[in-house]
XYZ file of C-alpha atoms in Angstrom:
521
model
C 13.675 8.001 -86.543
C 9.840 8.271 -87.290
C 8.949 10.638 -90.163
C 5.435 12.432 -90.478
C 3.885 11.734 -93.875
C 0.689 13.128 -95.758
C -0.789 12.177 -99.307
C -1.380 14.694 -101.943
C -2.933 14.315 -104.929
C -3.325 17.508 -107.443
C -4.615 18.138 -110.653
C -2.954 21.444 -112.559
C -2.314 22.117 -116.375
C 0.644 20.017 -117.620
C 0.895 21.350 -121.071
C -0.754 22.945 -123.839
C 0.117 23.208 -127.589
C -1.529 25.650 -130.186
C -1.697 24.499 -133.992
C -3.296 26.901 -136.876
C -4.905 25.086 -140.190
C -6.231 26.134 -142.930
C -9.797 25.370 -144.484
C -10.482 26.176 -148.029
C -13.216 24.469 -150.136
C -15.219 25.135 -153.138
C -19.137 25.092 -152.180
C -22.134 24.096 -154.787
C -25.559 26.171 -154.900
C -27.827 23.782 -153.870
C -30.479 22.663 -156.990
C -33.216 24.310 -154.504
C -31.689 27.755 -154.174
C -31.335 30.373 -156.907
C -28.094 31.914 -158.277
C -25.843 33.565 -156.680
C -25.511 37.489 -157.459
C -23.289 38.960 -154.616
C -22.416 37.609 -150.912
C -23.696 39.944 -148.460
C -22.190 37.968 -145.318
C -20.770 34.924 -144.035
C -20.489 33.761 -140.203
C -18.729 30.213 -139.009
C -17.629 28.017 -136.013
C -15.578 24.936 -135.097
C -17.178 21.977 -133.541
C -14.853 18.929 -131.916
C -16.486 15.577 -132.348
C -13.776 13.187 -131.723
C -9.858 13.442 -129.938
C -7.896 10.397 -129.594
C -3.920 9.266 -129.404
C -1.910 7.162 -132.009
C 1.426 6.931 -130.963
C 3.659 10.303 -129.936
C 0.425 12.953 -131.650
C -3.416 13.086 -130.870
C -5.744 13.485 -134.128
C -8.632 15.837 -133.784
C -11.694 15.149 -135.874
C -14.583 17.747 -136.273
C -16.157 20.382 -138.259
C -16.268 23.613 -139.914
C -20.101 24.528 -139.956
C -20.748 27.459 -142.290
C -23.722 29.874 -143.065
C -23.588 32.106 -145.800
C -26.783 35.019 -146.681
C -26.101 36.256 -150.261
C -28.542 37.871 -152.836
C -30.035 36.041 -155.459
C -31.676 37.379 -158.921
C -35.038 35.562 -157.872
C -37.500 38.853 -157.932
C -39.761 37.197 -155.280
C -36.987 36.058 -152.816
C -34.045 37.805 -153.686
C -32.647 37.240 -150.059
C -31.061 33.503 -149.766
C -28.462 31.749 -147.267
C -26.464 28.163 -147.526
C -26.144 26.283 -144.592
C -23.583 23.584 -144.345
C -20.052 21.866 -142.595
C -16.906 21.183 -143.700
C -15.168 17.927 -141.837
C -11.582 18.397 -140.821
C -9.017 15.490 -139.610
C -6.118 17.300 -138.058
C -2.806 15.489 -136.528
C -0.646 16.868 -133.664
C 2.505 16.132 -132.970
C 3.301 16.413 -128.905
C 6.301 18.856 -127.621
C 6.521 17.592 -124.821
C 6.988 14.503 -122.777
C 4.447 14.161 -119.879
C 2.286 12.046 -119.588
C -1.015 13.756 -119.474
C -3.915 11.708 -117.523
C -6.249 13.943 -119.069
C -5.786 15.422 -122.980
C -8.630 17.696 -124.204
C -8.592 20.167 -127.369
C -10.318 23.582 -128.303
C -11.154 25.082 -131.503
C -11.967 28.409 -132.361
C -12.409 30.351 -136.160
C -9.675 32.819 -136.225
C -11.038 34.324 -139.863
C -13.902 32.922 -142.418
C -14.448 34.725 -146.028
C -16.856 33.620 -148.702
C -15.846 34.468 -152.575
C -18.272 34.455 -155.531
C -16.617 31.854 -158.236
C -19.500 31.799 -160.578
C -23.456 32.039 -159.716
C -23.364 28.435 -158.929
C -19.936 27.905 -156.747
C -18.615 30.076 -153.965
C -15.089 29.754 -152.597
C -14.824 29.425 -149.015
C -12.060 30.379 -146.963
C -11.114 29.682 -143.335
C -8.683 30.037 -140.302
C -8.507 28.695 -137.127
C -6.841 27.425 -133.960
C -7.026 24.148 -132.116
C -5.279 24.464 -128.825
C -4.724 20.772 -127.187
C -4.138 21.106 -123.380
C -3.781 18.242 -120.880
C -4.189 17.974 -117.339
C -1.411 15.815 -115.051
C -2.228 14.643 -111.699
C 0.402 14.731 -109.374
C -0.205 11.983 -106.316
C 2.307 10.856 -103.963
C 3.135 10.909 -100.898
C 5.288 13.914 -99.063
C 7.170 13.942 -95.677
C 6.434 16.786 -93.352
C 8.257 16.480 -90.673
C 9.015 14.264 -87.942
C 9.694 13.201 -84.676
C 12.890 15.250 -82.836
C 13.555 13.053 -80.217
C 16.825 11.369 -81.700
C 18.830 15.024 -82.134
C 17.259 15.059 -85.289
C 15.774 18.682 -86.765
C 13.271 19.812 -89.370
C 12.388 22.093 -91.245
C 8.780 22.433 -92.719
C 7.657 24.754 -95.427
C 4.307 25.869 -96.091
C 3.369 26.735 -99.970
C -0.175 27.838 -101.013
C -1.357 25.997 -104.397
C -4.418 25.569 -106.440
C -5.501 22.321 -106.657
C -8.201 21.429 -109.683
C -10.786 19.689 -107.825
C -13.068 19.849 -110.489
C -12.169 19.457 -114.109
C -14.071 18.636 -116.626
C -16.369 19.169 -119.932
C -20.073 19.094 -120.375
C -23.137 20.187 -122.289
C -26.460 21.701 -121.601
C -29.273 22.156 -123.295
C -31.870 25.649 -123.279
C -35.118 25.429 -125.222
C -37.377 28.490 -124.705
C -40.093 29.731 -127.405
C -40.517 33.689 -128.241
C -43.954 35.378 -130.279
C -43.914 37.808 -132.890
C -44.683 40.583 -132.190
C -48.200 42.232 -133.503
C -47.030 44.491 -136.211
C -45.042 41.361 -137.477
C -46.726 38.904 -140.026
C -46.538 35.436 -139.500
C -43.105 33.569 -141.212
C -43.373 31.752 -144.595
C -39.871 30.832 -144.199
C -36.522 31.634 -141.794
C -33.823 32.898 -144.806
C -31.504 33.666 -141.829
C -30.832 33.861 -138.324
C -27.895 34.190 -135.923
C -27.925 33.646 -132.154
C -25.716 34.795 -129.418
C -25.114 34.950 -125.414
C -25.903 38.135 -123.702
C -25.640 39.275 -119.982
C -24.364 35.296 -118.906
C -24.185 34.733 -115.304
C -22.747 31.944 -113.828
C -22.565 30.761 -110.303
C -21.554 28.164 -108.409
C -23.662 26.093 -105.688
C -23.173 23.049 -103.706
C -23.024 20.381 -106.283
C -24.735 22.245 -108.915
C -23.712 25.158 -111.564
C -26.507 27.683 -112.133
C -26.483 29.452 -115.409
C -28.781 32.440 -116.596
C -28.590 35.102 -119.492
C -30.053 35.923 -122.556
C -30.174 34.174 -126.165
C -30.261 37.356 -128.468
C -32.200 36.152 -131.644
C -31.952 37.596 -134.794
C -34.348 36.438 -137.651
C -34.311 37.450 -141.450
C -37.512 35.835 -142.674
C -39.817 35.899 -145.314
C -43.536 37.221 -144.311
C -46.629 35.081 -145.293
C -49.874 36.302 -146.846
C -49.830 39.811 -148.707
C -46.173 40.745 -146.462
C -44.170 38.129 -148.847
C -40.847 40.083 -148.341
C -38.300 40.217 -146.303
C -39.193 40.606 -142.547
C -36.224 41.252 -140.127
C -36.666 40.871 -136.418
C -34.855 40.790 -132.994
C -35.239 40.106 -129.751
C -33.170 38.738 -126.042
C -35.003 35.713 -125.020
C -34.143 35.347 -121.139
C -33.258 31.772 -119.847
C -31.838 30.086 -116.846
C -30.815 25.886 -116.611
C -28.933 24.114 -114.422
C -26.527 21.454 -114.309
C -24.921 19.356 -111.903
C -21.516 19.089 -111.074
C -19.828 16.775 -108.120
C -17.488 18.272 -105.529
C -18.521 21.899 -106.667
C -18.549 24.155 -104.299
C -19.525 27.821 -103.395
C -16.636 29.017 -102.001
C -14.124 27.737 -104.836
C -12.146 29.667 -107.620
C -14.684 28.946 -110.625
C -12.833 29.410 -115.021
C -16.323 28.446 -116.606
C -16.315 28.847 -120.198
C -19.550 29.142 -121.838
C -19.882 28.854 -125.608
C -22.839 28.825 -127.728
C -22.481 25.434 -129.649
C -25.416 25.060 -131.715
C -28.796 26.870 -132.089
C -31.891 24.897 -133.970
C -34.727 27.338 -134.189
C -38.299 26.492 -135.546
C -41.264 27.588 -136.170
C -44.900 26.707 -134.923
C -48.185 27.479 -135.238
C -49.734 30.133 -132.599
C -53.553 29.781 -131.130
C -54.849 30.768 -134.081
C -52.852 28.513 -136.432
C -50.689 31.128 -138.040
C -46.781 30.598 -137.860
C -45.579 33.098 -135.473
C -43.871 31.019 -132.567
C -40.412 30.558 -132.888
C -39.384 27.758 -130.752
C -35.238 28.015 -129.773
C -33.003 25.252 -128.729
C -29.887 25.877 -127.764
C -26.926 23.891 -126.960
C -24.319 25.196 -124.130
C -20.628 23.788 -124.619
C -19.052 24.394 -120.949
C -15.363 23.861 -119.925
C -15.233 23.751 -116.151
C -12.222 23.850 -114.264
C -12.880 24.713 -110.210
C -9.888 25.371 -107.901
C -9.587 25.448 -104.259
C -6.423 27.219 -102.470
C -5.059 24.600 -100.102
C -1.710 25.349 -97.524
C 0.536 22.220 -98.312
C 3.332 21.484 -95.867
C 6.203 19.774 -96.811
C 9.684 18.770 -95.399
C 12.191 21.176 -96.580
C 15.382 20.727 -95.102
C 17.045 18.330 -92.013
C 20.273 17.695 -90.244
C 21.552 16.145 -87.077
C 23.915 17.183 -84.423
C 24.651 13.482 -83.567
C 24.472 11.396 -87.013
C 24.892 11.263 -90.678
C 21.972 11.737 -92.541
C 21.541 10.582 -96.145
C 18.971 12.447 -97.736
C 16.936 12.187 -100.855
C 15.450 14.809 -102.862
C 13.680 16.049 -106.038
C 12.205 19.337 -107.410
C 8.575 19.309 -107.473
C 6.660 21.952 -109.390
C 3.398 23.153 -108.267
C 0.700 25.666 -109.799
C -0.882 28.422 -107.830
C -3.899 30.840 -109.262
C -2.250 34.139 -109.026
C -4.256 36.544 -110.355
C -8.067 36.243 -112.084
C -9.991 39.655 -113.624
C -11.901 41.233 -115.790
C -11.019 43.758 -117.858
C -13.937 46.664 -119.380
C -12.071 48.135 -122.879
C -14.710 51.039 -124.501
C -14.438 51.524 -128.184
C -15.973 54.278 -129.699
C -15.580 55.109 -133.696
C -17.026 55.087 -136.763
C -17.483 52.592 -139.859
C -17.810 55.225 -142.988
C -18.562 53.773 -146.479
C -15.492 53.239 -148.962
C -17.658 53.520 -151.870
C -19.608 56.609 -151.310
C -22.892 54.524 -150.948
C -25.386 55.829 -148.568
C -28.927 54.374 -149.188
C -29.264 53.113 -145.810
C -32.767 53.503 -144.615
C -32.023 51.282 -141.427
C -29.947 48.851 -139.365
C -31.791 45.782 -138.973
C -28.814 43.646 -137.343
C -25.057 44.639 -136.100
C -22.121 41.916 -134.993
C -18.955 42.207 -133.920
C -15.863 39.701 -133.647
C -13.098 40.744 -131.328
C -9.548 39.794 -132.312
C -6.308 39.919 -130.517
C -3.403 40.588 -132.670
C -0.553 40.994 -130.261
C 0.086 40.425 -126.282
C 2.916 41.012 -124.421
C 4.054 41.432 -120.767
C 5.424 44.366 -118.727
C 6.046 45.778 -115.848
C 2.809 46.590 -114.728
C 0.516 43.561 -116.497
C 0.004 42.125 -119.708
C -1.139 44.738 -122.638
C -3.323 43.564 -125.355
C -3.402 44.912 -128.899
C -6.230 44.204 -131.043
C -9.581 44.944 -133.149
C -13.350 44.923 -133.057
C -14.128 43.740 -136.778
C -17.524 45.140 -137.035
C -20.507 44.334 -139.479
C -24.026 46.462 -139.767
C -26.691 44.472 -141.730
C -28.548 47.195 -143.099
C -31.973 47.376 -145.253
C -31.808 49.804 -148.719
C -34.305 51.543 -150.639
C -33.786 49.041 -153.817
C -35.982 46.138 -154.180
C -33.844 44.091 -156.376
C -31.031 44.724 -153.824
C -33.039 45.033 -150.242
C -30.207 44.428 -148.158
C -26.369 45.527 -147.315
C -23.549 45.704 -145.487
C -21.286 47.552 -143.871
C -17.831 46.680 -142.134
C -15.414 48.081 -140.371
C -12.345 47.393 -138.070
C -11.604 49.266 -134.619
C -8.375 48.738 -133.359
C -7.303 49.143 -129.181
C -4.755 48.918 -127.025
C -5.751 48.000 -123.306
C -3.296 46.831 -120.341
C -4.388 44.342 -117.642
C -2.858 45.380 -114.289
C -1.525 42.379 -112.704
C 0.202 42.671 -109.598
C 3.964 41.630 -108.957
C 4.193 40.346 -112.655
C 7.155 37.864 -112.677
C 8.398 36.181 -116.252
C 7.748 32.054 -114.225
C 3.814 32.705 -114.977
C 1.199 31.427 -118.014
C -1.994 33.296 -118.895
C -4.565 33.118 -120.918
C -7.083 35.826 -122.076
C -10.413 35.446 -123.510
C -11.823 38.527 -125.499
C -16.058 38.877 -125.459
C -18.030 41.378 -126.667
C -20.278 42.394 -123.980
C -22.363 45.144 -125.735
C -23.221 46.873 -129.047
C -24.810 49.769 -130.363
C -24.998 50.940 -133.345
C -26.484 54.443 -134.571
C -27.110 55.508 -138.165
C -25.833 59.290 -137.602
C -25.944 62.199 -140.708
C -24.041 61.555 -143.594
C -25.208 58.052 -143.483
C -22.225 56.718 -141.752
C -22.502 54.819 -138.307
C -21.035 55.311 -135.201
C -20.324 52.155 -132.865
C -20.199 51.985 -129.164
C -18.958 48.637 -128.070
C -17.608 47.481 -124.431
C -15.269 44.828 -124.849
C -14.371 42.095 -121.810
C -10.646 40.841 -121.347
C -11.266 38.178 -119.245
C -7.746 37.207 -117.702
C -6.332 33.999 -115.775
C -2.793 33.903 -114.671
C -0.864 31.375 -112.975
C 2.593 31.002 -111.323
C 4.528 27.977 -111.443
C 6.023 27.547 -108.103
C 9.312 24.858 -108.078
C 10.016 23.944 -104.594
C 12.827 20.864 -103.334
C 11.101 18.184 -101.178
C 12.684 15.396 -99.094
C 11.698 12.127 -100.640
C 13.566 10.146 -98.114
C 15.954 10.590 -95.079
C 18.412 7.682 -93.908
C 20.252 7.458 -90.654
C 23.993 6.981 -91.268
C 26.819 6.946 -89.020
C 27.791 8.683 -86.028
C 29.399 11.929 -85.686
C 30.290 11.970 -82.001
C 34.333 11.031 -81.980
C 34.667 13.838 -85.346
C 32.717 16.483 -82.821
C 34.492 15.742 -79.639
C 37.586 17.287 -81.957
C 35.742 20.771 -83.075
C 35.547 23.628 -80.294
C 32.964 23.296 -77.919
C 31.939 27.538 -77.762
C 32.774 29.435 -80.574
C 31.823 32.847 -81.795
C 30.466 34.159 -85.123
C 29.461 37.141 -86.941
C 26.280 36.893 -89.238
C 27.019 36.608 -92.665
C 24.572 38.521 -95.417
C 21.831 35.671 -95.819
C 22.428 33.551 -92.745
C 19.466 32.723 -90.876
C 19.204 30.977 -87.136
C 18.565 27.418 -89.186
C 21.504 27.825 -91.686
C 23.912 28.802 -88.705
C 22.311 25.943 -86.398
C 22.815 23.251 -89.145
C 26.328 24.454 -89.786
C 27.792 24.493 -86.632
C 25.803 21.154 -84.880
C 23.843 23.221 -82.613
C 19.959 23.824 -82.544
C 18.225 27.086 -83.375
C 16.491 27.130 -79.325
C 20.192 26.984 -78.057
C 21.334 30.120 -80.233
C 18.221 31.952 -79.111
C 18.857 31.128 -75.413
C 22.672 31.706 -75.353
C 21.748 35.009 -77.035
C 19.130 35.891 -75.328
C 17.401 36.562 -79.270
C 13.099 37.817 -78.814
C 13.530 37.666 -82.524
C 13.944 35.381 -85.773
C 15.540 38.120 -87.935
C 19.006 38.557 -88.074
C 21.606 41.428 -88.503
C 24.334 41.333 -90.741
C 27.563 41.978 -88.847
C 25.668 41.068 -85.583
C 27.834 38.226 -83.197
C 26.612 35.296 -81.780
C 27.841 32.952 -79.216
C 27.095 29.328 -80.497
C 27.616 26.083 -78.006
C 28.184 22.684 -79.917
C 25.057 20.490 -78.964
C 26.899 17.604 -77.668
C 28.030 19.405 -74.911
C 24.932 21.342 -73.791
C 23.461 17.221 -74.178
């Protein structure tokens, strides 16, 4: 008996484990900066430098990096901000046994508050998630088939997978400069700034990932010369880099994450020699997973008509890309002041974090409950207090439609906030329009039984020459021409030919006329 083999080798997500910790340290004014009179706001991130196993857990090393603008009682800079990490060492336990080839770990910041504990020390509180994933590699080598010569029959089945071909994290860097504009004076000194991705397109190539967007740059700064206040300004600075990537494609199924790991902005003399270039480097964190759909064929079942067979088996899982969209949720409300304050004169800078508080799956997809936890950075009409803020939470409910939703599946959805606006309206509240992307990966977990190994065994010629040679039979709910063909040591071309069948489908109820193989042989 010769059997048809064929190597595989896949790569697919063997497991992934979420862990929650909790940050909380007491921060020191540096000698350099002035009191502290009130926190205004406070933004965050998590950084991984280091991932490596002891034993049955992984330990994650990295950092909390912090920025914090607050006011200060200093009459000539009353606007300040603290810059600075905190270093984490975190442990995981594994819950589950396979071997991963490949063991990686995100972190996000779930929640970050700042709290006043005297002019000198602020509190500094923090949330978030590290989610360690691994990647298995399945290689081996599968029957499909084989030769039929020797009265022996099989059955192939063909399964469509996604295969990882390309898996993998990098880093790229974006440095592009941006001029004040005229009616701005130059900068004495950057207070504060925050940067994030706009409008990012990414697409795939031969070999090569092609990446394009904008940085949106906002600076709080103090003005040199005679405009020694506080100068606010913003601004999308368009860029485009490239990186290269082996084995990618055009054609393949590209999850590219994109995350904005850290920005370094500074300042340079123009032409004339005054300080109004503001040179940006960025730094690009990417996690790039590429899948192709492949057809595998593999041996599913096999009998003789002639011979024993002793056959070995196992249950194989494989992972198939199902379903891959995004989702556009519009939010439309309004933040109103608590405290009946309304000396807003304008809104120099808005962000917005979107949070997911609860997902859940039904018939028609998976629906997402969450918020849009706004902020409005907004300049007053007091000197001693030039600057405030306003914040407000928007909740939403939104459902993903995914088709033919079965409980064997994992997904993962990752919130962005494509767009802002916000609009100081009467009454001195302010309305927020915000479109929010759901961006949605699903996968099915497909478990299928392949033939490791099939033996020749003894014959089954003097136990056959005992059983009828014609016999009739009436289809049973679930029968198919294979299942009767194996049962009754016949071949699935005889049944069609005694039957004269055009067709594969069967009736239930229908009769057949079935001839043992040995004697049409």
């Amino acid at each position: 008996m010769k059997l048809n083999t064929q190597p595989i080798r896949m790569t697919y997500d063997g497991c992934r484990q979420q862990v929650q910790r909790s940050l909380e340290e007491d921060i020191n004014v540096p000698d350099v900066k002035p009191d502290v009179s009130q926190i205004m706001k406070e933004e965050g991130s998590v950084r991984i430098d280091e991932i490596y196993p002891v034993e049955d857990r992984y330990v994650v090393k990295g950092v909390m990096v912090y920025k914090i603008l607050y006011l200060s009682e200093d009459e000539k800079r009353p606007v300040q901000s603290i810059l600075g990490e905190i270093p984490f060492e975190e442990s995981i336990n594994l819950n589950f046994e396979a071997k991963e080839d490949v063991m990686r770990v995100r972190g996000r910041l779930d929640h970050l508050s700042a709290s006043l504990i005297n002019s000198r020390k602020i509190g500094l509180k923090g949330t978030m998630t590290l989610v360690l994933f691994g990647e298995c590699i399945l290689e081996k080598e599968v029957l499909s088939g084989g030769d039929e010569s020797g009265n022996i029959y099989f059955k192939n089945k063909t399964i469509r997978v996604s295969d990882a071909i390309v898996s993998k994290h990098d880093m790229v860097r974006v440095k592009e400069s941006l001029y004040l504009p005229g009616n701005k004076p130059g900068v004495e000194a950057i207070v504060y700034d925050e940067t994030r991705l706009k409008n990012l397109n990414v697409r795939q190539e031969n070999d090569k990932i092609q990446l394009s967007g904008d940085l949106s740059v906002f600076v709080m700064y103090m003005g040199d010369g005679d405009e020694s206040r506080v100068q606010t300004f913003e601004m999308d600075v368009p860029f485009y880099t490239m990186l290269m990537c082996d084995n990618c494609r055009e054609d393949m199924i590209g999850d590219i994450q994109v995350n904005l790991q850290k920005v370094d902005i500074l300042v340079k003399p123009d032409e004339d020699g005054e300080e109004r270039i503001l040179e940006i480097e960025a730094t690009l964190d990417l996690e790039i997973h590429l899948y192709q759909e492949e057809e595998l064929t593999i041996l599913n079942d096999v009998y003789s008509t002639t011979k024993e067979l002793e056959i070995t088996s196992e249950e194989v899982e494989f992972v198939n890309l199902k379903f891959r969209n995004i989702t556009k949720v519009r939010v439309n409300d309004r933040i109103l002041f608590e405290d009946g304050r309304r000396d807003i004169l304008q809104i120099c800078h808005g962000t917005a974090q979107v949070q997911i508080d609860e997902m859940e799956m039904n018939d028609e997809g998976i629906r997402v409950k969450g918020r849009l936890l706004c902020e409005a950075l907004y300049i007053t009409s007091e000197d001693r207090r030039p600057l405030g803020v306003l914040r407000g939470s928007i909740p939403f409910v939104q459902t993903i439609m995914v088709p033919n939703m079965t409980q064997d599946i994992t997904y993962e959805v990752r919130p962005e906030l494509e767009q802002m606006a916000l609009t100081l309206i009467e009454g001195g509240d302010v309305e927020v329009r915000a479109t929010i992307s759901l961006d949605c990966i699903v996968f099915e977990k497909i478990r299928e039984k392949m033939i490791e190994s099939v033996v020749e065994g003894a014959s089954l010629m003097e136990e056959l020459e005992k059983k009828p040679g014609v016999v009739g039979y009436r289809v049973q709910e679930g029968d198919t021409l294979w299942s009767i063909a194996k049962e009754f040591y016949t071949t699935v071309e005889s049944i069609r030919e005694l039957n004269r069948l055009e067709r594969e489908e069967l009736k239930e109820g229908e009769r057949l006329l079935l001839l043992k193989h040995i004697n049409a042989l």
